[in-house]
Tab-separated table of C-alpha atoms in Angstrom:
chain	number	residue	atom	x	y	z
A	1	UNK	CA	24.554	8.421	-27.876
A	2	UNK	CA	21.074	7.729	-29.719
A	3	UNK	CA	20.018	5.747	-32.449
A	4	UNK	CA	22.268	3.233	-32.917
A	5	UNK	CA	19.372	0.671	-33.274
A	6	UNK	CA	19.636	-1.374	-30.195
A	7	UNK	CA	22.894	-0.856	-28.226
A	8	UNK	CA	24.358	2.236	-26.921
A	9	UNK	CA	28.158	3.864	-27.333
A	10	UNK	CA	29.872	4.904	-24.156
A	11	UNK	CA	33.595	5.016	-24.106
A	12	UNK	CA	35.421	2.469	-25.942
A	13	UNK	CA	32.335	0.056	-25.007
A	14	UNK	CA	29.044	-1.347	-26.296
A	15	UNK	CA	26.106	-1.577	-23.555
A	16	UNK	CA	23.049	-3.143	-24.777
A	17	UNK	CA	19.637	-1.018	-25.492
A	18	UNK	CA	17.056	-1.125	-22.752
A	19	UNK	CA	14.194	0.432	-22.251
A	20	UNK	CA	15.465	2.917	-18.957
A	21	UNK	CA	17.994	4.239	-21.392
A	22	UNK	CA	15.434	6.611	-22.391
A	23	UNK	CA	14.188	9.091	-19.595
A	24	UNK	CA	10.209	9.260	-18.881
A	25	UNK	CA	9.470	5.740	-18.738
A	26	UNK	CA	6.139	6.317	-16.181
A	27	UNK	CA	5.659	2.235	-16.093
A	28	UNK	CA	7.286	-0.864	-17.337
A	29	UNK	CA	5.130	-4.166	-17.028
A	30	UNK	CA	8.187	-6.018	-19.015
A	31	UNK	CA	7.566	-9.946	-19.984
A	32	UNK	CA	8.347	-12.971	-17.653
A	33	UNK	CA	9.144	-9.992	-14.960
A	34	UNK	CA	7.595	-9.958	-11.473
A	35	UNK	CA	4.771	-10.894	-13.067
A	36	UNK	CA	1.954	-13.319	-10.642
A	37	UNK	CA	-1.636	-13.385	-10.878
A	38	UNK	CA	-2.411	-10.678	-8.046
A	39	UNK	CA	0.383	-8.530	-8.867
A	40	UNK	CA	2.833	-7.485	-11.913
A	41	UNK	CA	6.120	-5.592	-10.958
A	42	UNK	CA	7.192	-2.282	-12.847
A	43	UNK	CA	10.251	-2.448	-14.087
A	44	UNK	CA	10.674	0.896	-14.412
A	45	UNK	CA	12.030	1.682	-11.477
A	46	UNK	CA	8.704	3.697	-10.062
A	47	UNK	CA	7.868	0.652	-8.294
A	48	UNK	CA	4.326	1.728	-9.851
A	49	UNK	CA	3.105	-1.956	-10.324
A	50	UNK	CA	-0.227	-3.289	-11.327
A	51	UNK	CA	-2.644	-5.008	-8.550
A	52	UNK	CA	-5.622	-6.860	-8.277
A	53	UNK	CA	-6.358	-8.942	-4.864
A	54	UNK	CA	-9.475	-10.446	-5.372
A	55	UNK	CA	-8.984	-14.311	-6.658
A	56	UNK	CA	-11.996	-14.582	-8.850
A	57	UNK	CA	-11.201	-12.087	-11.568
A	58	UNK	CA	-7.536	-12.305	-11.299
A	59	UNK	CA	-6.334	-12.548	-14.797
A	60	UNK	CA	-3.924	-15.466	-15.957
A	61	UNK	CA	0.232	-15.564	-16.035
A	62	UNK	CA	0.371	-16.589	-20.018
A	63	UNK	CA	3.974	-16.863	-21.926
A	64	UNK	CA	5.444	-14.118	-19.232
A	65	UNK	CA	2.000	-11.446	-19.809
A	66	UNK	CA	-1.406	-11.815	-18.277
A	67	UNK	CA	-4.505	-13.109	-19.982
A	68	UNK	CA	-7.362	-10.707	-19.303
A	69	UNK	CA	-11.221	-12.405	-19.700
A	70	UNK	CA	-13.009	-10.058	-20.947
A	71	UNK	CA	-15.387	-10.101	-18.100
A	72	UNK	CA	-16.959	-8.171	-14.880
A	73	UNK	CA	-14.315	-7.057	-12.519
A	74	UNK	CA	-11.562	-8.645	-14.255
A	75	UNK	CA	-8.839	-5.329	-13.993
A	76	UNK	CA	-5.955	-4.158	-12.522
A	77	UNK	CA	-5.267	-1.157	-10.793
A	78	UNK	CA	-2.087	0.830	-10.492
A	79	UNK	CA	-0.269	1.814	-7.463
A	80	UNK	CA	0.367	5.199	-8.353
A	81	UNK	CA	-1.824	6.835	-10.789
A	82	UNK	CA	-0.221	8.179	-14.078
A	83	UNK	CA	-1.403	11.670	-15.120
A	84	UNK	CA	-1.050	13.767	-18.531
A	85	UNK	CA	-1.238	16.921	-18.751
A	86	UNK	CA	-3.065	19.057	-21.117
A	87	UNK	CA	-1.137	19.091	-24.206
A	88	UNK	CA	1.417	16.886	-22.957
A	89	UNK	CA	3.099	14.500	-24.469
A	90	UNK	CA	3.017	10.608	-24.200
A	91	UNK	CA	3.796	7.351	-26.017
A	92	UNK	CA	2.530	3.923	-25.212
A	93	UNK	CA	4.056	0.514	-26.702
A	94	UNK	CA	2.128	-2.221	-26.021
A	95	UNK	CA	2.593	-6.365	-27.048
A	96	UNK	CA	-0.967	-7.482	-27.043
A	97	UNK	CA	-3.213	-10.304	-28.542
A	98	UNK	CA	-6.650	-9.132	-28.305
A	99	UNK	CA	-8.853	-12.096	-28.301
A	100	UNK	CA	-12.191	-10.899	-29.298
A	101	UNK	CA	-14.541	-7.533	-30.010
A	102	UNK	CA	-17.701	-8.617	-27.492
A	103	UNK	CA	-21.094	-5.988	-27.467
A	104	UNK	CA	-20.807	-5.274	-30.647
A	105	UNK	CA	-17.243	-3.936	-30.106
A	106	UNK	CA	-17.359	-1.285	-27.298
A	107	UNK	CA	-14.870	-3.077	-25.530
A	108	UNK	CA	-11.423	-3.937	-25.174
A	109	UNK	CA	-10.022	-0.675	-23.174
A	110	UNK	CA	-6.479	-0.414	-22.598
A	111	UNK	CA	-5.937	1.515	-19.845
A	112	UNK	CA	-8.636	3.505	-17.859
A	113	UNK	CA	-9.437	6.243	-15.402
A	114	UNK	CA	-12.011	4.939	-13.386
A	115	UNK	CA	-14.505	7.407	-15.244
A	116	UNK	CA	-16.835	6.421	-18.148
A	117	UNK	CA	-15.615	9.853	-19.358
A	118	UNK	CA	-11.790	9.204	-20.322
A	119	UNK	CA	-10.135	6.211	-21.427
A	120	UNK	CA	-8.238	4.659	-24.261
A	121	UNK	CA	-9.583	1.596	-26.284
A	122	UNK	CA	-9.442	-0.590	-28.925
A	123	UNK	CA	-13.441	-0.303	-30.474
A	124	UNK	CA	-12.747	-2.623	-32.905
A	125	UNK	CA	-10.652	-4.207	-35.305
A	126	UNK	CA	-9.263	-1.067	-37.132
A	127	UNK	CA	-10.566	1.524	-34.670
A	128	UNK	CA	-9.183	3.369	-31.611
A	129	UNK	CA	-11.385	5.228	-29.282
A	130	UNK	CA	-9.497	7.601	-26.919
A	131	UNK	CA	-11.602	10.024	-24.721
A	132	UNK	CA	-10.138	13.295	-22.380
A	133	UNK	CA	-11.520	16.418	-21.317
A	134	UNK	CA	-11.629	17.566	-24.635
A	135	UNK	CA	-13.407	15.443	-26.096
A	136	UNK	CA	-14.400	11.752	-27.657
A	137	UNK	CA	-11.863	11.035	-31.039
A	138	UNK	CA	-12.454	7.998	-32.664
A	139	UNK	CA	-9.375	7.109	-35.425
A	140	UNK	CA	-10.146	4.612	-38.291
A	141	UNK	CA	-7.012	2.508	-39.447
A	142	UNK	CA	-7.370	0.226	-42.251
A	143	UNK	CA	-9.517	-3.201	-41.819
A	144	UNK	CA	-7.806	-5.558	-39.205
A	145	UNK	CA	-5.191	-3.531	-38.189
A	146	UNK	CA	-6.096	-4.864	-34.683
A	147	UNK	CA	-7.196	-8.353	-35.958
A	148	UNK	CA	-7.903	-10.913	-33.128
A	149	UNK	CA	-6.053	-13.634	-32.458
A	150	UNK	CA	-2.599	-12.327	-33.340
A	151	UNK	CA	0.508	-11.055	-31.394
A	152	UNK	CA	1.097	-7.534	-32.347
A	153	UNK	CA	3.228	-4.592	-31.313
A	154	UNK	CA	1.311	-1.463	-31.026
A	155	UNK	CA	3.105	2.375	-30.422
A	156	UNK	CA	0.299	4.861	-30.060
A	157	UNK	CA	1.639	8.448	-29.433
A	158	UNK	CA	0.055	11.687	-28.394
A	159	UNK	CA	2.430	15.188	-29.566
A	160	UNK	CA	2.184	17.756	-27.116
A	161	UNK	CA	0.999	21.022	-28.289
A	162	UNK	CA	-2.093	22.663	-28.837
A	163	UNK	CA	-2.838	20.238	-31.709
A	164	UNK	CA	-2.457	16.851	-29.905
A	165	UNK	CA	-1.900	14.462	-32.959
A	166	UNK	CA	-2.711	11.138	-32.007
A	167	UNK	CA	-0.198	8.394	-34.378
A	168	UNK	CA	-0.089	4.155	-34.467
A	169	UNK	CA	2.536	2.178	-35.741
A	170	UNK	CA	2.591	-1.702	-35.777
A	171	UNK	CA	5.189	-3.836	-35.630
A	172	UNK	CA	7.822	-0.959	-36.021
A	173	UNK	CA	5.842	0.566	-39.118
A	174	UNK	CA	3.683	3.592	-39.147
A	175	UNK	CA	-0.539	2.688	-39.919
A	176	UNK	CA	-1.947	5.839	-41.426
A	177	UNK	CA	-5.313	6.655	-40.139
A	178	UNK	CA	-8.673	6.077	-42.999
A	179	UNK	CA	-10.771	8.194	-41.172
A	180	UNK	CA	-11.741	9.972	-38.080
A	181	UNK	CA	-15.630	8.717	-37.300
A	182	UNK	CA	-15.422	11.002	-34.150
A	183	UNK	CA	-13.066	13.927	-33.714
A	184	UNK	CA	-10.534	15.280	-35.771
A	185	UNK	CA	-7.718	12.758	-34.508
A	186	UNK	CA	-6.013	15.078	-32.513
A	187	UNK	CA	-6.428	14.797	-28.527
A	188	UNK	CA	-4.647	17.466	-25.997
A	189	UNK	CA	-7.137	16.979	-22.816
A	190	UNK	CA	-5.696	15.878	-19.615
A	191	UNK	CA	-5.898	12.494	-18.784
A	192	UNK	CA	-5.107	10.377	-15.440
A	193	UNK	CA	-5.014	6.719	-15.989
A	194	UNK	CA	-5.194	4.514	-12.826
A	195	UNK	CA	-6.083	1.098	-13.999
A	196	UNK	CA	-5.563	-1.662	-16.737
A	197	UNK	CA	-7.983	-3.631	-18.453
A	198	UNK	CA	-11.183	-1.457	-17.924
A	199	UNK	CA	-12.549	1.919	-18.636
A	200	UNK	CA	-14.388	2.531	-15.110
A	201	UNK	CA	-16.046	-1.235	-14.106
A	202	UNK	CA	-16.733	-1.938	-17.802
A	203	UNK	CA	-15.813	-2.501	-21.272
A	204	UNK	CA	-13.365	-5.207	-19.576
A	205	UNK	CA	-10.324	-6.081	-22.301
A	206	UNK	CA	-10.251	-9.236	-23.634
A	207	UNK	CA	-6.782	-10.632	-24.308
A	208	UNK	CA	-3.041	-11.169	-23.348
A	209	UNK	CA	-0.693	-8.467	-22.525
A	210	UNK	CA	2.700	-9.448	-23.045
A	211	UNK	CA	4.163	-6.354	-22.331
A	212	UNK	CA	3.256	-2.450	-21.843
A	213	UNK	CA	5.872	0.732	-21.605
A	214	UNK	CA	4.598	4.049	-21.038
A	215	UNK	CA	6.416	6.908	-21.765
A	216	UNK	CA	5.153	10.365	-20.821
A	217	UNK	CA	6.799	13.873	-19.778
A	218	UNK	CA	8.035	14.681	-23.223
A	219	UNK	CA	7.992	13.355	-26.845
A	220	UNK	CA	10.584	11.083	-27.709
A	221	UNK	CA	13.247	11.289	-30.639
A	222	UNK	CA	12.355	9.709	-33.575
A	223	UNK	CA	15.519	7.127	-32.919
A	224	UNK	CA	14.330	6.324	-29.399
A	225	UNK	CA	11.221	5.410	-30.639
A	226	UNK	CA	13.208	3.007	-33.428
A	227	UNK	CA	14.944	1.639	-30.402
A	228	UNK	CA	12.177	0.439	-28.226
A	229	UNK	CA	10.127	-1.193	-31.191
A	230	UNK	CA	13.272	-2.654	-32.347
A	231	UNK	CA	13.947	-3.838	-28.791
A	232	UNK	CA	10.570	-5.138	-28.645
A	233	UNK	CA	10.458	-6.744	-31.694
A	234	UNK	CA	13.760	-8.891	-31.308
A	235	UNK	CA	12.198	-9.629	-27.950
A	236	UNK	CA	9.255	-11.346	-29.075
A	237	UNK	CA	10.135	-12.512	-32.757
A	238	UNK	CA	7.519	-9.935	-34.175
């Protein structure tokens, strides 16, 4: 079953928590993993990995993630593109160092869509900028919540529904939003994300992955979510 922090109860056994115990996992770009300069393997069994075959803006393999530059070009597309529904569901966990706000901090997306319309971002050091179909919502967290220069586990969820409540933990604890400069901090547009590291050929992010799970399909348990921050956590001494 469940929730039994990070190892599972079958039988008169104890298997260890992974990720794949929980169903939905869309991609898995998991540390020191298949990962090369032109290409990093999912792991989660979609074979869905993350490719980019031209030399010059090839990010770097760093401690098992790849360093992204921050500069023209320098993304990664996906093999198969992962799509949201409206109102549906999905939950991100991310290890990231983000290594600096350039332009004033419109930069730094996550993952993108190839569009200047939609996309997910880090604006700045205690904002996140996510933009669907239904609109641009901009959610304020408390100053240097996503400070440079520092390893940092981030779970961003969307709820399904017709409310769409966007939520951010940190390191396995939940960061309750300041303000909403933009939006109400709910989101339920559709969304299809197709690359990493750039909203369409811009706003390039500047930092290290380490490691990125995505989760969509339907909203996972409270406990699951426990599970794969306290999986990630352990991991990488967070």
């Amino acid at each position: 079953m469940l929730g039994l922090g990070n190892s599972l109860i079958r039988g008169s056994f104890k298997e260890a928590f992974t990720p794949l115990t929980i169903s939905g996992l869309s991609l898995w770009l998991q540390n020191g993993e298949g990962v090369a300069v032109g290409q990093w393997d999912d792991s989660s069994g979609n074979d869905n990995h993350i490719v980019q075959g031209t030399p010059d803006v090839q990010a770097a393999v760093v401690d098992g993630g790849l360093d992204f530059e921050g500069t023209e070009g320098d993304f990664y597309t996906l093999t198969s593109d992962i799509t949201i529904a409206e109102q549906g569901n999905f939950s991100i966990f991310m290890v990231i160092n983000i290594e600096s706000f350039a332009d004033g901090g419109a930069q730094n997306t996550l993952l993108g869509t190839g569009e200047t319309a939609t996309f997910l971002e880090f604006q700045n050091s205690k904002r996140i900028r996510i933009k669907t179909g239904e609109g641009t919502d901009i959610i304020e967290y408390p100053t240097n919540t996503f400070a440079t220069g520092s390893k940092m586990l981030i779970h961003l969820k969307r709820a399904g529904g017709t409310q769409g409540p966007i939520s951010v933990q940190k390191n396995g604890s939940t960061v309750s939003a300041s303000s909403n400069p933009s939006g109400d901090g709910n989101n339920t547009g559709a969304i299809t994300f197709d690359r990493i590291g750039a909203r369409n050929n811009d706003r390039y992010f500047d930092g290290i992955i380490y490691e990125l799970l995505f989760y969509g399909g339907g909203s996972l348990l409270t406990e699951e979510i426990d599970n794969v921050n306290n999986f990630l956590i352990a991991k990488h001494g967070l």
